[in-house]
Amino acid sequence: MLPLDTTGTVPWWPADRAGLTLHHAVVRVIADTSRHAGHADILREQLDGATGERPGATSLPSDDPAWWAAYRDRLERAAREAAGNGTTDDPGTRAAP
């Protein structure tokens, strides 16, 4: 097994950018594979109309406005807590959408 800082070259890349480490090559392969798999999934969804890993598990958010309001409130509460501002239930303190 080679260390991640092992260097190599990609002969078809421009000379000024042809050098890379094994780490860089592995990350590129993972990113490219993910991107291409995503493209293939989009095509599959267009063909069969299904979304997600399996029927009933779409991985898509709800289209219910109440769900989105509750989700937004949870995010804002978490952001306020992370910023040290505490939480608030006062709707008048909300930023305009």
PDB file of N, CA and C in Angstrom:
ATOM      1  N   MET A   1       0.844  -1.169   0.000  1.00  0.00           N
ATOM      2  CA  MET A   1       0.000   0.000   0.000  1.00  0.00           C
ATOM      3  C   MET A   1       0.895   1.240   0.000  1.00  0.00           C
ATOM      4  N   LEU A   2       0.547   2.195  -0.819  1.00  0.00           N
ATOM      5  CA  LEU A   2       1.317   3.436  -0.919  1.00  0.00           C
ATOM      6  C   LEU A   2       0.789   4.477   0.054  1.00  0.00           C
ATOM      7  N   PRO A   3       1.669   5.340   0.570  1.00  0.00           N
ATOM      8  CA  PRO A   3       1.194   6.446   1.413  1.00  0.00           C
ATOM      9  C   PRO A   3       0.427   7.457   0.567  1.00  0.00           C
ATOM     10  N   LEU A   4      -0.500   8.155   1.191  1.00  0.00           N
ATOM     11  CA  LEU A   4      -1.333   9.124   0.473  1.00  0.00           C
ATOM     12  C   LEU A   4      -0.542  10.286  -0.111  1.00  0.00           C
ATOM     13  N   ASP A   5       0.646  10.556   0.405  1.00  0.00           N
ATOM     14  CA  ASP A   5       1.425  11.660  -0.151  1.00  0.00           C
ATOM     15  C   ASP A   5       2.343  11.225  -1.301  1.00  0.00           C
ATOM     16  N   THR A   6       2.193   9.980  -1.768  1.00  0.00           N
ATOM     17  CA  THR A   6       2.932   9.514  -2.950  1.00  0.00           C
ATOM     18  C   THR A   6       2.542  10.387  -4.133  1.00  0.00           C
ATOM     19  N   THR A   7       3.529  10.825  -4.908  1.00  0.00           N
ATOM     20  CA  THR A   7       3.245  11.711  -6.038  1.00  0.00           C
ATOM     21  C   THR A   7       3.285  10.952  -7.358  1.00  0.00           C
ATOM     22  N   GLY A   8       2.584  11.494  -8.306  1.00  0.00           N
ATOM     23  CA  GLY A   8       2.547  10.944  -9.651  1.00  0.00           C
ATOM     24  C   GLY A   8       2.165  12.035 -10.623  1.00  0.00           C
ATOM     25  N   THR A   9       2.023  11.674 -11.885  1.00  0.00           N
ATOM     26  CA  THR A   9       1.618  12.644 -12.905  1.00  0.00           C
ATOM     27  C   THR A   9       0.517  12.054 -13.761  1.00  0.00           C
ATOM     28  N   VAL A  10      -0.273  12.942 -14.309  1.00  0.00           N
ATOM     29  CA  VAL A  10      -1.305  12.563 -15.267  1.00  0.00           C
ATOM     30  C   VAL A  10      -0.837  13.100 -16.613  1.00  0.00           C
ATOM     31  N   PRO A  11      -0.371  12.215 -17.505  1.00  0.00           N
ATOM     32  CA  PRO A  11       0.283  12.679 -18.724  1.00  0.00           C
ATOM     33  C   PRO A  11      -0.592  13.513 -19.655  1.00  0.00           C
ATOM     34  N   TRP A  12      -1.899  13.352 -19.619  1.00  0.00           N
ATOM     35  CA  TRP A  12      -2.769  14.098 -20.525  1.00  0.00           C
ATOM     36  C   TRP A  12      -3.236  15.428 -19.937  1.00  0.00           C
ATOM     37  N   TRP A  13      -2.867  15.735 -18.695  1.00  0.00           N
ATOM     38  CA  TRP A  13      -3.167  17.037 -18.108  1.00  0.00           C
ATOM     39  C   TRP A  13      -2.093  18.040 -18.524  1.00  0.00           C
ATOM     40  N   PRO A  14      -2.411  19.344 -18.505  1.00  0.00           N
ATOM     41  CA  PRO A  14      -1.386  20.359 -18.806  1.00  0.00           C
ATOM     42  C   PRO A  14      -0.185  20.191 -17.873  1.00  0.00           C
ATOM     43  N   ALA A  15       1.009  20.423 -18.382  1.00  0.00           N
ATOM     44  CA  ALA A  15       2.241  20.175 -17.626  1.00  0.00           C
ATOM     45  C   ALA A  15       2.273  20.901 -16.288  1.00  0.00           C
ATOM     46  N   ASP A  16       1.735  22.127 -16.231  1.00  0.00           N
ATOM     47  CA  ASP A  16       1.781  22.884 -14.978  1.00  0.00           C
ATOM     48  C   ASP A  16       0.834  22.340 -13.909  1.00  0.00           C
ATOM     49  N   ARG A  17      -0.075  21.422 -14.290  1.00  0.00           N
ATOM     50  CA  ARG A  17      -1.018  20.840 -13.321  1.00  0.00           C
ATOM     51  C   ARG A  17      -1.003  19.321 -13.324  1.00  0.00           C
ATOM     52  N   ALA A  18      -0.016  18.725 -13.997  1.00  0.00           N
ATOM     53  CA  ALA A  18      -0.006  17.270 -14.172  1.00  0.00           C
ATOM     54  C   ALA A  18       0.397  16.514 -12.903  1.00  0.00           C
ATOM     55  N   GLY A  19       1.085  17.170 -11.989  1.00  0.00           N
ATOM     56  CA  GLY A  19       1.499  16.504 -10.763  1.00  0.00           C
ATOM     57  C   GLY A  19       0.376  16.434  -9.747  1.00  0.00           C
ATOM     58  N   LEU A  20       0.292  15.306  -9.038  1.00  0.00           N
ATOM     59  CA  LEU A  20      -0.711  15.170  -7.986  1.00  0.00           C
ATOM     60  C   LEU A  20      -0.270  14.107  -7.011  1.00  0.00           C
ATOM     61  N   THR A  21      -0.905  14.096  -5.854  1.00  0.00           N
ATOM     62  CA  THR A  21      -0.634  13.063  -4.848  1.00  0.00           C
ATOM     63  C   THR A  21      -1.682  11.957  -4.995  1.00  0.00           C
ATOM     64  N   LEU A  22      -1.374  10.818  -4.400  1.00  0.00           N
ATOM     65  CA  LEU A  22      -2.348   9.723  -4.386  1.00  0.00           C
ATOM     66  C   LEU A  22      -3.633  10.179  -3.698  1.00  0.00           C
ATOM     67  N   HIS A  23      -3.497  10.968  -2.643  1.00  0.00           N
ATOM     68  CA  HIS A  23      -4.670  11.495  -1.936  1.00  0.00           C
ATOM     69  C   HIS A  23      -5.558  12.291  -2.889  1.00  0.00           C
ATOM     70  N   HIS A  24      -4.950  13.189  -3.666  1.00  0.00           N
ATOM     71  CA  HIS A  24      -5.689  13.994  -4.630  1.00  0.00           C
ATOM     72  C   HIS A  24      -6.389  13.090  -5.653  1.00  0.00           C
ATOM     73  N   ALA A  25      -5.677  12.081  -6.156  1.00  0.00           N
ATOM     74  CA  ALA A  25      -6.258  11.180  -7.150  1.00  0.00           C
ATOM     75  C   ALA A  25      -7.454  10.416  -6.576  1.00  0.00           C
ATOM     76  N   VAL A  26      -7.326   9.928  -5.347  1.00  0.00           N
ATOM     77  CA  VAL A  26      -8.422   9.176  -4.720  1.00  0.00           C
ATOM     78  C   VAL A  26      -9.640  10.071  -4.517  1.00  0.00           C
ATOM     79  N   VAL A  27      -9.406  11.288  -4.036  1.00  0.00           N
ATOM     80  CA  VAL A  27     -10.524  12.215  -3.819  1.00  0.00           C
ATOM     81  C   VAL A  27     -11.214  12.531  -5.149  1.00  0.00           C
ATOM     82  N   ARG A  28     -10.441  12.741  -6.213  1.00  0.00           N
ATOM     83  CA  ARG A  28     -11.039  13.011  -7.530  1.00  0.00           C
ATOM     84  C   ARG A  28     -11.891  11.847  -8.012  1.00  0.00           C
ATOM     85  N   VAL A  29     -11.375  10.631  -7.839  1.00  0.00           N
ATOM     86  CA  VAL A  29     -12.124   9.440  -8.280  1.00  0.00           C
ATOM     87  C   VAL A  29     -13.434   9.321  -7.499  1.00  0.00           C
ATOM     88  N   ILE A  30     -13.380   9.549  -6.191  1.00  0.00           N
ATOM     89  CA  ILE A  30     -14.599   9.473  -5.372  1.00  0.00           C
ATOM     90  C   ILE A  30     -15.598  10.553  -5.807  1.00  0.00           C
ATOM     91  N   ALA A  31     -15.121  11.789  -6.005  1.00  0.00           N
ATOM     92  CA  ALA A  31     -16.012  12.881  -6.413  1.00  0.00           C
ATOM     93  C   ALA A  31     -16.611  12.617  -7.791  1.00  0.00           C
ATOM     94  N   ASP A  32     -15.787  12.166  -8.728  1.00  0.00           N
ATOM     95  CA  ASP A  32     -16.292  11.879 -10.080  1.00  0.00           C
ATOM     96  C   ASP A  32     -17.299  10.744 -10.068  1.00  0.00           C
ATOM     97  N   THR A  33     -17.007   9.699  -9.288  1.00  0.00           N
ATOM     98  CA  THR A  33     -17.937   8.569  -9.193  1.00  0.00           C
ATOM     99  C   THR A  33     -19.272   9.020  -8.611  1.00  0.00           C
ATOM    100  N   SER A  34     -19.216   9.826  -7.568  1.00  0.00           N
ATOM    101  CA  SER A  34     -20.434  10.341  -6.951  1.00  0.00           C
ATOM    102  C   SER A  34     -21.236  11.170  -7.946  1.00  0.00           C
ATOM    103  N   ARG A  35     -20.555  12.052  -8.666  1.00  0.00           N
ATOM    104  CA  ARG A  35     -21.234  12.917  -9.635  1.00  0.00           C
ATOM    105  C   ARG A  35     -21.885  12.086 -10.733  1.00  0.00           C
ATOM    106  N   HIS A  36     -21.142  11.115 -11.267  1.00  0.00           N
ATOM    107  CA  HIS A  36     -21.696  10.299 -12.349  1.00  0.00           C
ATOM    108  C   HIS A  36     -22.822   9.389 -11.861  1.00  0.00           C
ATOM    109  N   ALA A  37     -22.684   8.878 -10.646  1.00  0.00           N
ATOM    110  CA  ALA A  37     -23.769   8.065 -10.082  1.00  0.00           C
ATOM    111  C   ALA A  37     -25.013   8.923  -9.894  1.00  0.00           C
ATOM    112  N   GLY A  38     -24.819  10.170  -9.484  1.00  0.00           N
ATOM    113  CA  GLY A  38     -25.953  11.084  -9.343  1.00  0.00           C
ATOM    114  C   GLY A  38     -26.625  11.346 -10.675  1.00  0.00           C
ATOM    115  N   HIS A  39     -25.816  11.522 -11.713  1.00  0.00           N
ATOM    116  CA  HIS A  39     -26.393  11.730 -13.042  1.00  0.00           C
ATOM    117  C   HIS A  39     -27.189  10.503 -13.477  1.00  0.00           C
ATOM    118  N   ALA A  40     -26.641   9.318 -13.241  1.00  0.00           N
ATOM    119  CA  ALA A  40     -27.342   8.087 -13.611  1.00  0.00           C
ATOM    120  C   ALA A  40     -28.650   7.968 -12.835  1.00  0.00           C
ATOM    121  N   ASP A  41     -28.650   8.362 -11.567  1.00  0.00           N
ATOM    122  CA  ASP A  41     -29.857   8.285 -10.750  1.00  0.00           C
ATOM    123  C   ASP A  41     -30.921   9.249 -11.267  1.00  0.00           C
ATOM    124  N   ILE A  42     -30.488  10.439 -11.698  1.00  0.00           N
ATOM    125  CA  ILE A  42     -31.442  11.402 -12.275  1.00  0.00           C
ATOM    126  C   ILE A  42     -32.100  10.800 -13.511  1.00  0.00           C
ATOM    127  N   LEU A  43     -31.302  10.184 -14.359  1.00  0.00           N
ATOM    128  CA  LEU A  43     -31.859   9.556 -15.565  1.00  0.00           C
ATOM    129  C   LEU A  43     -32.833   8.440 -15.198  1.00  0.00           C
ATOM    130  N   ARG A  44     -32.456   7.607 -14.205  1.00  0.00           N
ATOM    131  CA  ARG A  44     -33.340   6.529 -13.781  1.00  0.00           C
ATOM    132  C   ARG A  44     -34.656   7.086 -13.255  1.00  0.00           C
ATOM    133  N   GLU A  45     -34.580   8.152 -12.448  1.00  0.00           N
ATOM    134  CA  GLU A  45     -35.798   8.759 -11.910  1.00  0.00           C
ATOM    135  C   GLU A  45     -36.690   9.277 -13.033  1.00  0.00           C
ATOM    136  N   GLN A  46     -36.093   9.827 -14.077  1.00  0.00           N
ATOM    137  CA  GLN A  46     -36.883  10.325 -15.195  1.00  0.00           C
ATOM    138  C   GLN A  46     -37.535   9.176 -15.956  1.00  0.00           C
ATOM    139  N   LEU A  47     -36.867   8.038 -16.010  1.00  0.00           N
ATOM    140  CA  LEU A  47     -37.417   6.892 -16.727  1.00  0.00           C
ATOM    141  C   LEU A  47     -38.552   6.215 -15.976  1.00  0.00           C
ATOM    142  N   ASP A  48     -38.341   5.949 -14.680  1.00  0.00           N
ATOM    143  CA  ASP A  48     -39.356   5.172 -13.962  1.00  0.00           C
ATOM    144  C   ASP A  48     -40.210   5.994 -12.999  1.00  0.00           C
ATOM    145  N   GLY A  49     -39.856   7.269 -12.803  1.00  0.00           N
ATOM    146  CA  GLY A  49     -40.656   8.135 -11.948  1.00  0.00           C
ATOM    147  C   GLY A  49     -40.464   7.909 -10.464  1.00  0.00           C
ATOM    148  N   ALA A  50     -39.672   6.912 -10.078  1.00  0.00           N
ATOM    149  CA  ALA A  50     -39.455   6.626  -8.664  1.00  0.00           C
ATOM    150  C   ALA A  50     -38.318   7.495  -8.133  1.00  0.00           C
ATOM    151  N   THR A  51     -38.381   7.821  -6.845  1.00  0.00           N
ATOM    152  CA  THR A  51     -37.300   8.563  -6.191  1.00  0.00           C
ATOM    153  C   THR A  51     -36.881   7.812  -4.943  1.00  0.00           C
ATOM    154  N   GLY A  52     -35.669   8.026  -4.513  1.00  0.00           N
ATOM    155  CA  GLY A  52     -35.174   7.406  -3.295  1.00  0.00           C
ATOM    156  C   GLY A  52     -34.643   6.007  -3.516  1.00  0.00           C
ATOM    157  N   GLU A  53     -34.205   5.401  -2.406  1.00  0.00           N
ATOM    158  CA  GLU A  53     -33.600   4.070  -2.454  1.00  0.00           C
ATOM    159  C   GLU A  53     -34.597   2.970  -2.745  1.00  0.00           C
ATOM    160  N   ARG A  54     -35.786   3.107  -2.198  1.00  0.00           N
ATOM    161  CA  ARG A  54     -36.784   2.038  -2.334  1.00  0.00           C
ATOM    162  C   ARG A  54     -38.180   2.652  -2.203  1.00  0.00           C
ATOM    163  N   PRO A  55     -39.195   1.963  -2.617  1.00  0.00           N
ATOM    164  CA  PRO A  55     -40.553   2.506  -2.490  1.00  0.00           C
ATOM    165  C   PRO A  55     -40.862   2.868  -1.036  1.00  0.00           C
ATOM    166  N   GLY A  56     -41.449   4.038  -0.849  1.00  0.00           N
ATOM    167  CA  GLY A  56     -41.810   4.492   0.488  1.00  0.00           C
ATOM    168  C   GLY A  56     -40.697   5.225   1.213  1.00  0.00           C
ATOM    169  N   ALA A  57     -39.486   5.229   0.644  1.00  0.00           N
ATOM    170  CA  ALA A  57     -38.350   5.928   1.255  1.00  0.00           C
ATOM    171  C   ALA A  57     -37.763   6.864   0.209  1.00  0.00           C
ATOM    172  N   THR A  58     -38.453   7.965  -0.052  1.00  0.00           N
ATOM    173  CA  THR A  58     -38.069   8.839  -1.151  1.00  0.00           C
ATOM    174  C   THR A  58     -36.880   9.733  -0.842  1.00  0.00           C
ATOM    175  N   SER A  59     -36.572   9.955   0.408  1.00  0.00           N
ATOM    176  CA  SER A  59     -35.510  10.873   0.828  1.00  0.00           C
ATOM    177  C   SER A  59     -35.818  12.317   0.446  1.00  0.00           C
ATOM    178  N   LEU A  60     -37.036  12.594   0.068  1.00  0.00           N
ATOM    179  CA  LEU A  60     -37.440  13.950  -0.304  1.00  0.00           C
ATOM    180  C   LEU A  60     -38.170  14.603   0.860  1.00  0.00           C
ATOM    181  N   PRO A  61     -37.978  15.913   1.048  1.00  0.00           N
ATOM    182  CA  PRO A  61     -38.690  16.599   2.130  1.00  0.00           C
ATOM    183  C   PRO A  61     -40.187  16.696   1.831  1.00  0.00           C
ATOM    184  N   SER A  62     -40.940  16.949   2.859  1.00  0.00           N
ATOM    185  CA  SER A  62     -42.386  17.100   2.739  1.00  0.00           C
ATOM    186  C   SER A  62     -42.736  18.335   1.909  1.00  0.00           C
ATOM    187  N   ASP A  63     -43.899  18.301   1.288  1.00  0.00           N
ATOM    188  CA  ASP A  63     -44.382  19.499   0.599  1.00  0.00           C
ATOM    189  C   ASP A  63     -45.457  20.213   1.438  1.00  0.00           C
ATOM    190  N   ASP A  64     -45.612  19.801   2.698  1.00  0.00           N
ATOM    191  CA  ASP A  64     -46.580  20.389   3.612  1.00  0.00           C
ATOM    192  C   ASP A  64     -46.021  21.696   4.187  1.00  0.00           C
ATOM    193  N   PRO A  65     -46.708  22.830   3.986  1.00  0.00           N
ATOM    194  CA  PRO A  65     -46.215  24.113   4.514  1.00  0.00           C
ATOM    195  C   PRO A  65     -45.974  24.086   6.023  1.00  0.00           C
ATOM    196  N   ALA A  66     -46.780  23.360   6.771  1.00  0.00           N
ATOM    197  CA  ALA A  66     -46.588  23.287   8.224  1.00  0.00           C
ATOM    198  C   ALA A  66     -45.276  22.574   8.554  1.00  0.00           C
ATOM    199  N   TRP A  67     -44.929  21.546   7.780  1.00  0.00           N
ATOM    200  CA  TRP A  67     -43.664  20.837   7.983  1.00  0.00           C
ATOM    201  C   TRP A  67     -42.501  21.798   7.777  1.00  0.00           C
ATOM    202  N   TRP A  68     -42.571  22.595   6.689  1.00  0.00           N
ATOM    203  CA  TRP A  68     -41.499  23.544   6.396  1.00  0.00           C
ATOM    204  C   TRP A  68     -41.392  24.623   7.463  1.00  0.00           C
ATOM    205  N   ALA A  69     -42.517  25.083   7.984  1.00  0.00           N
ATOM    206  CA  ALA A  69     -42.492  26.105   9.046  1.00  0.00           C
ATOM    207  C   ALA A  69     -41.818  25.542  10.292  1.00  0.00           C
ATOM    208  N   ALA A  70     -42.164  24.317  10.669  1.00  0.00           N
ATOM    209  CA  ALA A  70     -41.549  23.693  11.837  1.00  0.00           C
ATOM    210  C   ALA A  70     -40.057  23.458  11.603  1.00  0.00           C
ATOM    211  N   TYR A  71     -39.698  23.041  10.398  1.00  0.00           N
ATOM    212  CA  TYR A  71     -38.291  22.804  10.047  1.00  0.00           C
ATOM    213  C   TYR A  71     -37.492  24.101  10.144  1.00  0.00           C
ATOM    214  N   ARG A  72     -38.043  25.178   9.585  1.00  0.00           N
ATOM    215  CA  ARG A  72     -37.382  26.472   9.630  1.00  0.00           C
ATOM    216  C   ARG A  72     -37.198  26.942  11.072  1.00  0.00           C
ATOM    217  N   ASP A  73     -38.223  26.743  11.886  1.00  0.00           N
ATOM    218  CA  ASP A  73     -38.137  27.133  13.290  1.00  0.00           C
ATOM    219  C   ASP A  73     -37.042  26.345  14.016  1.00  0.00           C
ATOM    220  N   ARG A  74     -36.936  25.034  13.731  1.00  0.00           N
ATOM    221  CA  ARG A  74     -35.876  24.222  14.347  1.00  0.00           C
ATOM    222  C   ARG A  74     -34.499  24.734  13.929  1.00  0.00           C
ATOM    223  N   LEU A  75     -34.341  25.056  12.650  1.00  0.00           N
ATOM    224  CA  LEU A  75     -33.052  25.570  12.173  1.00  0.00           C
ATOM    225  C   LEU A  75     -32.706  26.904  12.822  1.00  0.00           C
ATOM    226  N   GLU A  76     -33.687  27.786  12.887  1.00  0.00           N
ATOM    227  CA  GLU A  76     -33.423  29.090  13.487  1.00  0.00           C
ATOM    228  C   GLU A  76     -33.080  28.950  14.964  1.00  0.00           C
ATOM    229  N   ARG A  77     -33.795  28.082  15.672  1.00  0.00           N
ATOM    230  CA  ARG A  77     -33.515  27.862  17.089  1.00  0.00           C
ATOM    231  C   ARG A  77     -32.087  27.330  17.264  1.00  0.00           C
ATOM    232  N   ALA A  78     -31.687  26.376  16.411  1.00  0.00           N
ATOM    233  CA  ALA A  78     -30.324  25.823  16.492  1.00  0.00           C
ATOM    234  C   ALA A  78     -29.282  26.898  16.183  1.00  0.00           C
ATOM    235  N   ALA A  79     -29.559  27.743  15.199  1.00  0.00           N
ATOM    236  CA  ALA A  79     -28.613  28.812  14.843  1.00  0.00           C
ATOM    237  C   ALA A  79     -28.473  29.809  15.984  1.00  0.00           C
ATOM    238  N   ARG A  80     -29.587  30.164  16.607  1.00  0.00           N
ATOM    239  CA  ARG A  80     -29.537  31.110  17.730  1.00  0.00           C
ATOM    240  C   ARG A  80     -28.764  30.512  18.903  1.00  0.00           C
ATOM    241  N   GLU A  81     -28.993  29.218  19.171  1.00  0.00           N
ATOM    242  CA  GLU A  81     -28.274  28.568  20.265  1.00  0.00           C
ATOM    243  C   GLU A  81     -26.783  28.504  19.952  1.00  0.00           C
ATOM    244  N   ALA A  82     -26.438  28.197  18.723  1.00  0.00           N
ATOM    245  CA  ALA A  82     -25.028  28.115  18.330  1.00  0.00           C
ATOM    246  C   ALA A  82     -24.349  29.482  18.425  1.00  0.00           C
ATOM    247  N   ALA A  83     -25.114  30.539  18.140  1.00  0.00           N
ATOM    248  CA  ALA A  83     -24.561  31.894  18.195  1.00  0.00           C
ATOM    249  C   ALA A  83     -24.552  32.444  19.618  1.00  0.00           C
ATOM    250  N   GLY A  84     -25.110  31.690  20.561  1.00  0.00           N
ATOM    251  CA  GLY A  84     -25.149  32.144  21.941  1.00  0.00           C
ATOM    252  C   GLY A  84     -26.256  33.132  22.209  1.00  0.00           C
ATOM    253  N   ASN A  85     -27.227  33.229  21.310  1.00  0.00           N
ATOM    254  CA  ASN A  85     -28.326  34.179  21.488  1.00  0.00           C
ATOM    255  C   ASN A  85     -29.528  33.565  22.185  1.00  0.00           C
ATOM    256  N   GLY A  86     -29.430  32.319  22.560  1.00  0.00           N
ATOM    257  CA  GLY A  86     -30.563  31.666  23.199  1.00  0.00           C
ATOM    258  C   GLY A  86     -31.659  31.380  22.192  1.00  0.00           C
ATOM    259  N   THR A  87     -32.814  31.014  22.689  1.00  0.00           N
ATOM    260  CA  THR A  87     -33.937  30.725  21.804  1.00  0.00           C
ATOM    261  C   THR A  87     -35.030  31.736  22.050  1.00  0.00           C
ATOM    262  N   THR A  88     -35.922  31.806  21.100  1.00  0.00           N
ATOM    263  CA  THR A  88     -37.073  32.692  21.263  1.00  0.00           C
ATOM    264  C   THR A  88     -38.272  32.065  20.582  1.00  0.00           C
ATOM    265  N   ASP A  89     -39.416  32.241  21.174  1.00  0.00           N
ATOM    266  CA  ASP A  89     -40.656  31.781  20.566  1.00  0.00           C
ATOM    267  C   ASP A  89     -41.435  32.955  20.008  1.00  0.00           C
ATOM    268  N   ASP A  90     -40.839  34.139  20.022  1.00  0.00           N
ATOM    269  CA  ASP A  90     -41.515  35.330  19.566  1.00  0.00           C
ATOM    270  C   ASP A  90     -41.445  35.434  18.044  1.00  0.00           C
ATOM    271  N   PRO A  91     -42.585  35.196  17.337  1.00  0.00           N
ATOM    272  CA  PRO A  91     -42.554  35.249  15.871  1.00  0.00           C
ATOM    273  C   PRO A  91     -42.128  36.600  15.343  1.00  0.00           C
ATOM    274  N   GLY A  92     -42.250  37.661  16.148  1.00  0.00           N
ATOM    275  CA  GLY A  92     -41.847  38.987  15.684  1.00  0.00           C
ATOM    276  C   GLY A  92     -40.345  39.119  15.503  1.00  0.00           C
ATOM    277  N   THR A  93     -39.572  38.171  16.034  1.00  0.00           N
ATOM    278  CA  THR A  93     -38.121  38.250  15.898  1.00  0.00           C
ATOM    279  C   THR A  93     -37.631  37.510  14.650  1.00  0.00           C
ATOM    280  N   ARG A  94     -38.533  36.902  13.924  1.00  0.00           N
ATOM    281  CA  ARG A  94     -38.141  36.170  12.726  1.00  0.00           C
ATOM    282  C   ARG A  94     -37.760  37.123  11.596  1.00  0.00           C
ATOM    283  N   ALA A  95     -36.772  36.702  10.842  1.00  0.00           N
ATOM    284  CA  ALA A  95     -36.406  37.455   9.637  1.00  0.00           C
ATOM    285  C   ALA A  95     -37.438  37.161   8.555  1.00  0.00           C
ATOM    286  N   ALA A  96     -37.643  38.112   7.679  1.00  0.00           N
ATOM    287  CA  ALA A  96     -38.580  37.889   6.570  1.00  0.00           C
ATOM    288  C   ALA A  96     -38.038  36.787   5.681  1.00  0.00           C
ATOM    289  N   PRO A  97     -38.924  35.923   5.130  1.00  0.00           N
ATOM    290  CA  PRO A  97     -38.450  34.827   4.262  1.00  0.00           C
ATOM    291  C   PRO A  97     -37.863  35.349   2.984  1.00  0.00           C
TER     292      PRO A  97
END
